[in-house]
Short mmCIF file of C-alpha atoms in Angstrom, two decimals:
data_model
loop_
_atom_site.label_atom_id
_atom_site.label_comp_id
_atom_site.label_asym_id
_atom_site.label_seq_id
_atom_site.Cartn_x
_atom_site.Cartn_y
_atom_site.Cartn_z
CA UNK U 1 0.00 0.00 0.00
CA UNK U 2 1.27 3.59 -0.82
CA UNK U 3 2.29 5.54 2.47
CA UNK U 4 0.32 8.43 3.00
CA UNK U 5 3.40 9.69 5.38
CA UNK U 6 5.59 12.90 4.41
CA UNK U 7 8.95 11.59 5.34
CA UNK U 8 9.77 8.99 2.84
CA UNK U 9 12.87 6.69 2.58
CA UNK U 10 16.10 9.06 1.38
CA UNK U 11 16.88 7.45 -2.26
CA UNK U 12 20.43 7.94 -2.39
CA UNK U 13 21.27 6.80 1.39
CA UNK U 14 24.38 6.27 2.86
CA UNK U 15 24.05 5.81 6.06
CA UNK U 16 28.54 6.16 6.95
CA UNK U 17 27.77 9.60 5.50
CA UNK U 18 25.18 10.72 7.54
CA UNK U 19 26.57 9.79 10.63
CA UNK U 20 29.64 11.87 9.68
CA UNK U 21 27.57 14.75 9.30
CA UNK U 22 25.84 14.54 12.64
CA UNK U 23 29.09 14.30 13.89
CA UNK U 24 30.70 16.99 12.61
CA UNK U 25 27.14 18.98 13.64
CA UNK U 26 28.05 18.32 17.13
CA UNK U 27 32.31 18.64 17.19
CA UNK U 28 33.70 21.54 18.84
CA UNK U 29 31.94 24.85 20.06
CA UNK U 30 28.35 25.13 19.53
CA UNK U 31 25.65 23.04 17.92
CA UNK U 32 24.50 22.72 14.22
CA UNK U 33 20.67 22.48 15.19
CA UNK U 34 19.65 23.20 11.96
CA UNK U 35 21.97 20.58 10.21
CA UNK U 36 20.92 17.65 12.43
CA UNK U 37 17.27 18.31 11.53
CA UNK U 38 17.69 18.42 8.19
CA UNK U 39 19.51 15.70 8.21
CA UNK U 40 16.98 13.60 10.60
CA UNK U 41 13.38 14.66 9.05
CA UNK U 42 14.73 13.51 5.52
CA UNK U 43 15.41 10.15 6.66
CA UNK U 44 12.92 7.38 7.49
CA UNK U 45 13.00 5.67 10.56
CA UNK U 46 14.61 2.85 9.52
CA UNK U 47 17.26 4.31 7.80
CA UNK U 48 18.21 5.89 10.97
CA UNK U 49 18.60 3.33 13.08
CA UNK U 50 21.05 2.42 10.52
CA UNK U 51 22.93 5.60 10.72
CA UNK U 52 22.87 5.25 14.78
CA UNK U 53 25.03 1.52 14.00
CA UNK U 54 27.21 3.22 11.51
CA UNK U 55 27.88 6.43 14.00
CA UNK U 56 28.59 3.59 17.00
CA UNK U 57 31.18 1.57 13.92
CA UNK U 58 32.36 4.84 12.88
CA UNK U 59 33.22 6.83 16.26
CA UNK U 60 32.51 4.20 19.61
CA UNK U 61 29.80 6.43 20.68
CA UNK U 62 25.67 6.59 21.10
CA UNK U 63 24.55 9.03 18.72
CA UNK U 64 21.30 9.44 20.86
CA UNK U 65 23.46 9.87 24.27
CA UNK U 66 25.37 12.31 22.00
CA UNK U 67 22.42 14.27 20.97
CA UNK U 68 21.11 14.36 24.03
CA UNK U 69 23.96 15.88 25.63
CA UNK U 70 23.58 18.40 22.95
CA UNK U 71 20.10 19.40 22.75
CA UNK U 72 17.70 20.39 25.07
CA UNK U 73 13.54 21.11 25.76
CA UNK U 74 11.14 20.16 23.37
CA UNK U 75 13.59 19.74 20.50
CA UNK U 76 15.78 17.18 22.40
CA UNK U 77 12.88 15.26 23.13
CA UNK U 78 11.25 15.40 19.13
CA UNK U 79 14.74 14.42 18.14
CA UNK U 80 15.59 11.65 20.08
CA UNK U 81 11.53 10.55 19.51
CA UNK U 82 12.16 10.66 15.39
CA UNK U 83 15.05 8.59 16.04
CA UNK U 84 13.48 5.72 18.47
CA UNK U 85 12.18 2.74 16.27
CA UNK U 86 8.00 2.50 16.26
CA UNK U 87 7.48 0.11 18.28
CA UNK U 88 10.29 0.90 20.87
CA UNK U 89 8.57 4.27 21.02
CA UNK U 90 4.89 2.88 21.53
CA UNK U 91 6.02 0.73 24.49
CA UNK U 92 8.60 3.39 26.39
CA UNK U 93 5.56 5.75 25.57
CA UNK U 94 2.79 3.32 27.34
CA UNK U 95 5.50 2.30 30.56
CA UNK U 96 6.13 5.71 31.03
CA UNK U 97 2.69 6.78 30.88
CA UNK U 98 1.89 3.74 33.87
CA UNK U 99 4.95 4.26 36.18
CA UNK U 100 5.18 8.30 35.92
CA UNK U 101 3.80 10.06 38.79
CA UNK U 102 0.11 9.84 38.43
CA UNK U 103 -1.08 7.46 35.35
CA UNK U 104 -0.88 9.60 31.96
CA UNK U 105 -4.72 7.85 31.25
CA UNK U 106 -4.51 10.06 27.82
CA UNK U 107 -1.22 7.91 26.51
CA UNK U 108 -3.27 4.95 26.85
CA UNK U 109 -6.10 5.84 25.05
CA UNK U 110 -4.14 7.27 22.18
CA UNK U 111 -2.19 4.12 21.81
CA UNK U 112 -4.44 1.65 22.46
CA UNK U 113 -7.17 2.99 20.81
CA UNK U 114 -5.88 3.54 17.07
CA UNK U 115 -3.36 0.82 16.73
CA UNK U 116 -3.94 -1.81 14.75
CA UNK U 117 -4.48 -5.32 16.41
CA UNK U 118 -0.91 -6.96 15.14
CA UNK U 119 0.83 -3.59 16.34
CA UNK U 120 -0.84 -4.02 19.69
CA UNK U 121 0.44 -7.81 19.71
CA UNK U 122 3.78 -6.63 18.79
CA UNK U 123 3.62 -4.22 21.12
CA UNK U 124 2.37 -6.44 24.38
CA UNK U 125 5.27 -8.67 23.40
CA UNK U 126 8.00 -6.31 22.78
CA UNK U 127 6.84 -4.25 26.33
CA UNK U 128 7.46 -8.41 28.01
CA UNK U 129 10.47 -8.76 26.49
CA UNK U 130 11.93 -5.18 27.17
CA UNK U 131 10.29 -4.67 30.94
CA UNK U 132 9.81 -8.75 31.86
CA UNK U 133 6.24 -7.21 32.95
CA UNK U 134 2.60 -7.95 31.52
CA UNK U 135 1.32 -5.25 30.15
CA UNK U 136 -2.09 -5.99 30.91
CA UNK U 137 -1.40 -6.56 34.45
CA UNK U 138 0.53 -3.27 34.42
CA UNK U 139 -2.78 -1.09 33.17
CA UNK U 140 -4.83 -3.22 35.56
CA UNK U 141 -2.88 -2.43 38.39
CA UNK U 142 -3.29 0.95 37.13
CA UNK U 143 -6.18 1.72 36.60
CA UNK U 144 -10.04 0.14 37.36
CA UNK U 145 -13.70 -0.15 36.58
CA UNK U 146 -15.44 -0.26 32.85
CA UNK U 147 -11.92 1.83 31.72
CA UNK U 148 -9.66 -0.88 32.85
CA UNK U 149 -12.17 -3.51 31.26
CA UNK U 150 -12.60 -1.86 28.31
CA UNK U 151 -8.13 -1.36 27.79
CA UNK U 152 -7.98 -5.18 28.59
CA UNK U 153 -10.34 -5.73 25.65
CA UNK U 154 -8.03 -3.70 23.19
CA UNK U 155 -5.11 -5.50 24.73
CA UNK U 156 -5.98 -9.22 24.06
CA UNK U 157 -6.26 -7.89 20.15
CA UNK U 158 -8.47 -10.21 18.92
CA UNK U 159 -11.08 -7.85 17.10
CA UNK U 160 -13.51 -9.14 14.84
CA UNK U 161 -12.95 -8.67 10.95
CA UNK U 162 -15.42 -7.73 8.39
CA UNK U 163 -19.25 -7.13 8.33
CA UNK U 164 -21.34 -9.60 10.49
CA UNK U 165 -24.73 -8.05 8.80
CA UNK U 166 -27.07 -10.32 11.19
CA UNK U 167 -25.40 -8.20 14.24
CA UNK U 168 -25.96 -4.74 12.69
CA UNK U 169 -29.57 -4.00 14.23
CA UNK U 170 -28.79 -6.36 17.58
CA UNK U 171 -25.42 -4.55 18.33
CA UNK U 172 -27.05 -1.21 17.78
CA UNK U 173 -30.15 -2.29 19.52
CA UNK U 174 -28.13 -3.31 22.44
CA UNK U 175 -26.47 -0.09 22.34
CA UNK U 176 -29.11 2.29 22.70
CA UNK U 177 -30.93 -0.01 25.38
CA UNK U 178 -27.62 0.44 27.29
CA UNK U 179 -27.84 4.09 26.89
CA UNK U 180 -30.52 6.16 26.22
CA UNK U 181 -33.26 3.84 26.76
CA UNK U 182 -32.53 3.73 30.70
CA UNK U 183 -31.94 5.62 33.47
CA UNK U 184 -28.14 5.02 34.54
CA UNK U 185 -25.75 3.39 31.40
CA UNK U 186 -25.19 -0.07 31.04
CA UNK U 187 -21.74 0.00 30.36
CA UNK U 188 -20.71 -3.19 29.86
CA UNK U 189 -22.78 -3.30 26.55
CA UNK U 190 -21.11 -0.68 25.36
CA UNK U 191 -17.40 -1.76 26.26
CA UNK U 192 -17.96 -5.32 24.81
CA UNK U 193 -18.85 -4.35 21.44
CA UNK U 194 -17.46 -1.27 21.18
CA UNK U 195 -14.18 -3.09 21.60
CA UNK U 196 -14.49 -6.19 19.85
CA UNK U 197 -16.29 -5.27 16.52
CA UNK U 198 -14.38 -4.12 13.04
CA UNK U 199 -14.19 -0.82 12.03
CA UNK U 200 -16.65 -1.24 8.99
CA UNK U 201 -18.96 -3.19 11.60
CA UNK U 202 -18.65 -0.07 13.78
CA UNK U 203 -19.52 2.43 11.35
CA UNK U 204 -22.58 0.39 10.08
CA UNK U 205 -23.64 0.22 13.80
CA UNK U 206 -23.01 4.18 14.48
CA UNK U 207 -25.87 4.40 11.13
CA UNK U 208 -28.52 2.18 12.70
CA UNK U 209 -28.06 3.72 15.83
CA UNK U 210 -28.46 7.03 14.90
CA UNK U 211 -31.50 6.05 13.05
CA UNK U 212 -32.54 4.24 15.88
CA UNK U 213 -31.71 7.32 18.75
CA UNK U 214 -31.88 9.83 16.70
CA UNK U 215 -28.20 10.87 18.03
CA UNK U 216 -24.82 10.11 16.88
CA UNK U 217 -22.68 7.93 18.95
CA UNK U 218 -20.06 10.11 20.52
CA UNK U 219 -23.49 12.11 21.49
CA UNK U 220 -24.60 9.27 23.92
CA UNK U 221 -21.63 8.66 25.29
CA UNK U 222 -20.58 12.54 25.88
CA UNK U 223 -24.21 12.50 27.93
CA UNK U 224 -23.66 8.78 29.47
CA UNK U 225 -20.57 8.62 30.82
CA UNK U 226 -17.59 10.33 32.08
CA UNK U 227 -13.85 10.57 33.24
CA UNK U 228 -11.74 8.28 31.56
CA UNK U 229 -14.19 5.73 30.61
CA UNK U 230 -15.90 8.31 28.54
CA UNK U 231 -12.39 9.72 26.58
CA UNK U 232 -11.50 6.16 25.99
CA UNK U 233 -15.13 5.35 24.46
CA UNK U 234 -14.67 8.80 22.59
CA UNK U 235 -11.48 7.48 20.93
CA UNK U 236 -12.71 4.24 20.06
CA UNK U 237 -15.59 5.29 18.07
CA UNK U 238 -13.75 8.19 16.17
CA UNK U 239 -10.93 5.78 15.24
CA UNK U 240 -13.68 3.46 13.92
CA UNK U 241 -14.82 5.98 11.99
CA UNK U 242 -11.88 7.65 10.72
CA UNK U 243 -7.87 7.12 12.55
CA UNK U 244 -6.84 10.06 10.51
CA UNK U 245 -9.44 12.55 11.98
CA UNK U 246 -9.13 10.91 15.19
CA UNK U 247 -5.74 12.39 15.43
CA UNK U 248 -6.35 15.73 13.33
CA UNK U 249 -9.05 16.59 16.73
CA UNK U 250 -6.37 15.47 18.66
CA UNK U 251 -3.66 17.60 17.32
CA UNK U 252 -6.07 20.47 17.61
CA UNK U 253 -6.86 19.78 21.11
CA UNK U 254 -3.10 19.64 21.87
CA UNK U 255 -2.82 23.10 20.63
CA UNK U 256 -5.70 24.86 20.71
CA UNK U 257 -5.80 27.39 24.36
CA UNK U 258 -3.74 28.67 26.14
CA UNK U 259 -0.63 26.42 27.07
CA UNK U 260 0.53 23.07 24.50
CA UNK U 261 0.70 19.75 25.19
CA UNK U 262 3.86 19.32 23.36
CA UNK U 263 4.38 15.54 24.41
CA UNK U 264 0.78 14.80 22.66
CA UNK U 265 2.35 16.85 19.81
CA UNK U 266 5.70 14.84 19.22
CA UNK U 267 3.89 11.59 19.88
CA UNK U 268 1.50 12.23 17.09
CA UNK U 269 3.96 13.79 14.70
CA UNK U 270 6.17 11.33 15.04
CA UNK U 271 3.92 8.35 15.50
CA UNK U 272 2.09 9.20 12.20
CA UNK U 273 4.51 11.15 9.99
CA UNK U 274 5.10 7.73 7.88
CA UNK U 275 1.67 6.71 8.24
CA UNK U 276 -0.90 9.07 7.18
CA UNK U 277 0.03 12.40 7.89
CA UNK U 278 -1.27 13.30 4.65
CA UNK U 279 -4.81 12.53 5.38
CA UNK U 280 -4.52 13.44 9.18
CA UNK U 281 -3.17 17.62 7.29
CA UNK U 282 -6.70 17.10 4.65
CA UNK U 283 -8.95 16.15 8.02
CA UNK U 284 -7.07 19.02 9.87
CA UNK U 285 -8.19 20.81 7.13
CA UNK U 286 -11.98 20.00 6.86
CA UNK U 287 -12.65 20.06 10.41
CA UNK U 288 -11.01 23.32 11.49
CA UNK U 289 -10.57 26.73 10.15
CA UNK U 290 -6.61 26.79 9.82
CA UNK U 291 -4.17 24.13 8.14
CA UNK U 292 -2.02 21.73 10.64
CA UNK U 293 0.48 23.28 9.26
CA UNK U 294 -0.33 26.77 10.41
CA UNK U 295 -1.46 26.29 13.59
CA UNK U 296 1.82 24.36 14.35
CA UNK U 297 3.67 27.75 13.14
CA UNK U 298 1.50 29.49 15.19
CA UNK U 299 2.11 27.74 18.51
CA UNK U 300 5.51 26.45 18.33
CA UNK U 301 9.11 28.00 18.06
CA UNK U 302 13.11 27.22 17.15
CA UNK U 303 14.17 24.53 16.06
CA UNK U 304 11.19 22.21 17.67
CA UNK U 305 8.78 24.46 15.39
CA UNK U 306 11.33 24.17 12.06
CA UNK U 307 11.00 20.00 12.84
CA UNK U 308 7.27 19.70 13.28
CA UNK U 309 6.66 21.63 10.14
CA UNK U 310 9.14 19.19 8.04
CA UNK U 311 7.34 16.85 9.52
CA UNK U 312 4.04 18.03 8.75
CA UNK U 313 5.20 18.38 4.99
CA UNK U 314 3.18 21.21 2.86
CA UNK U 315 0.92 23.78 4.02
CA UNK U 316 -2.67 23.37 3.26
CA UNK U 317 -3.83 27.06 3.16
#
């Protein structure tokens, strides 16, 4: 499948090369910012992992020890992000998030929520074989009630494929009985299928029930529930609908107000900027009345802000 990502694979690569250049960026007095993320935005991620083993051949040294001893803020922590593999950065992402001070509840949902099931298996294995812990134990101990059921759901990864068309009307049926119908929300309705149905199931659900309620989904569940419970529902059924737009509202919501939540930022720029950055900029687009790459501009600075718009790619004014 074509990548709907803006940084793309450097044709003529040489990865001895590049790692000479970041040297050199760092040698001596003072630091070429602007040649190191150049150099790192027109790379893909796997090519630099390759240029971190030819900078380790080449000079007996950690490039991403080196960089961090040579960057700092928000940039030091988008660089050495960009140059984590996917996965690795998916799992540090989720064990920080659980043993930080305070559960980060919003890393979970993000994660768990709009990965595919085989990343989520990779990524339950890789967090076992890089911690020795369970994941799912981990979030359990972490967290509790319909929000912890409804991550250990997502975590076992085993969502259904395809259409079942004899479980359209019953699933939405079951739905709207658990919600609007009654005083007080059945959520355990709600968790089960919202977390173990396909995407196209989903969004042929979300139709009856609307017919059915007369309100959309994320309606109900803004009026039904709360807290966590309710962001993590929220996330579910807009990455059902539409991943891309999940995590356009999400880079608004980073931005948009007073203060930004610049770790939401680099996770989704980075997480996504091989992926489908190009549809997440065209939802950006349709759902808000300024381009990604604008608002970015707008709310960022330096050399984090010259990053997150080579990132972003184009402007889509």
């Amino acid at each position: 499948m074509a990548s709907r990502g803006t940084v793309k694979a450097s044709a003529n690569f040489n990865a001895s090369a590049d790692a000479e250049v970041l040297h050199k960026a760092m040698k001596g007095l003072g630091t070429d910012e602007a040649a190191i993320l150049q150099l790192v935005t027109a790379r893909s991620n796997a090519q630099r992992q390759e240029i971190k083993a030819a900078y380790k051949t080449l000079f007996g040294k950690d490039l991403v020890n080196d960089l961090k001893g040579e960057l700092g803020g928000t940039f030091e922590t988008l660089i050495v992000a960009l140059m984590t593999p996917p996965l690795a950065y998916d799992v540090t992402s989720l064990r920080n998030a659980i043993k930080g001070a305070g559960t980060d509840e919003k890393v979970l949902v993000e994660i768990l929520a709009s990965r595919t099931a085989q990343q989520v298996k990779d990524i339950v294995a890789a967090y076992r074989k890089e911690y020795d812990d369970d994941l799912e134990k981990d979030v359990c101990g972490d967290t509790s009630g319909h929000f912890k059921r409804l991550l250990v759901i997502l975590l076992q990864a085993n969502r259904q494929t395809g259409i079942q068309e004899g479980n359209i009307e019953s699933d939405a049926q079951a739905l709207f009985k658990a919600g609007e119908e009654k005083f007080g929300t059945d959520e355990q309705s709600f968790i089960t299928i919202l977390g173990n149905r396909s995407a196209q199931h989903l969004r042929k659900v979300f139709d009856a029930y609307m017919k059915m309620s007369g309100f959309e989904m994320e309606e109900s569940i803004q009026k039904e529930t709360s807290g966590s419970l309710k962001d993590l529902l929220l996330a579910v059924v807009k990455c059902a609908r539409s991943v891309p737009a999940y995590f356009a509202e999400t880079l608004y919501h980073a931005m948009k107000g007073a203060s930004t939540d610049d770790n939401t930022l680099i996770r989704v720029m980075v997480s996504r900027c091989e992926v489908d950055m190009l549809d997440i900029r065209a939802e950006f687009r349709k759902k808000f009345a300024c381009s990604l790459h604008s608002m970015i501009k707008g709310d960022t600075g330096g050399d984090y802000r010259k990053t997150l718009l080579l990132l972003c790619g184009g402007d889509d004014a």
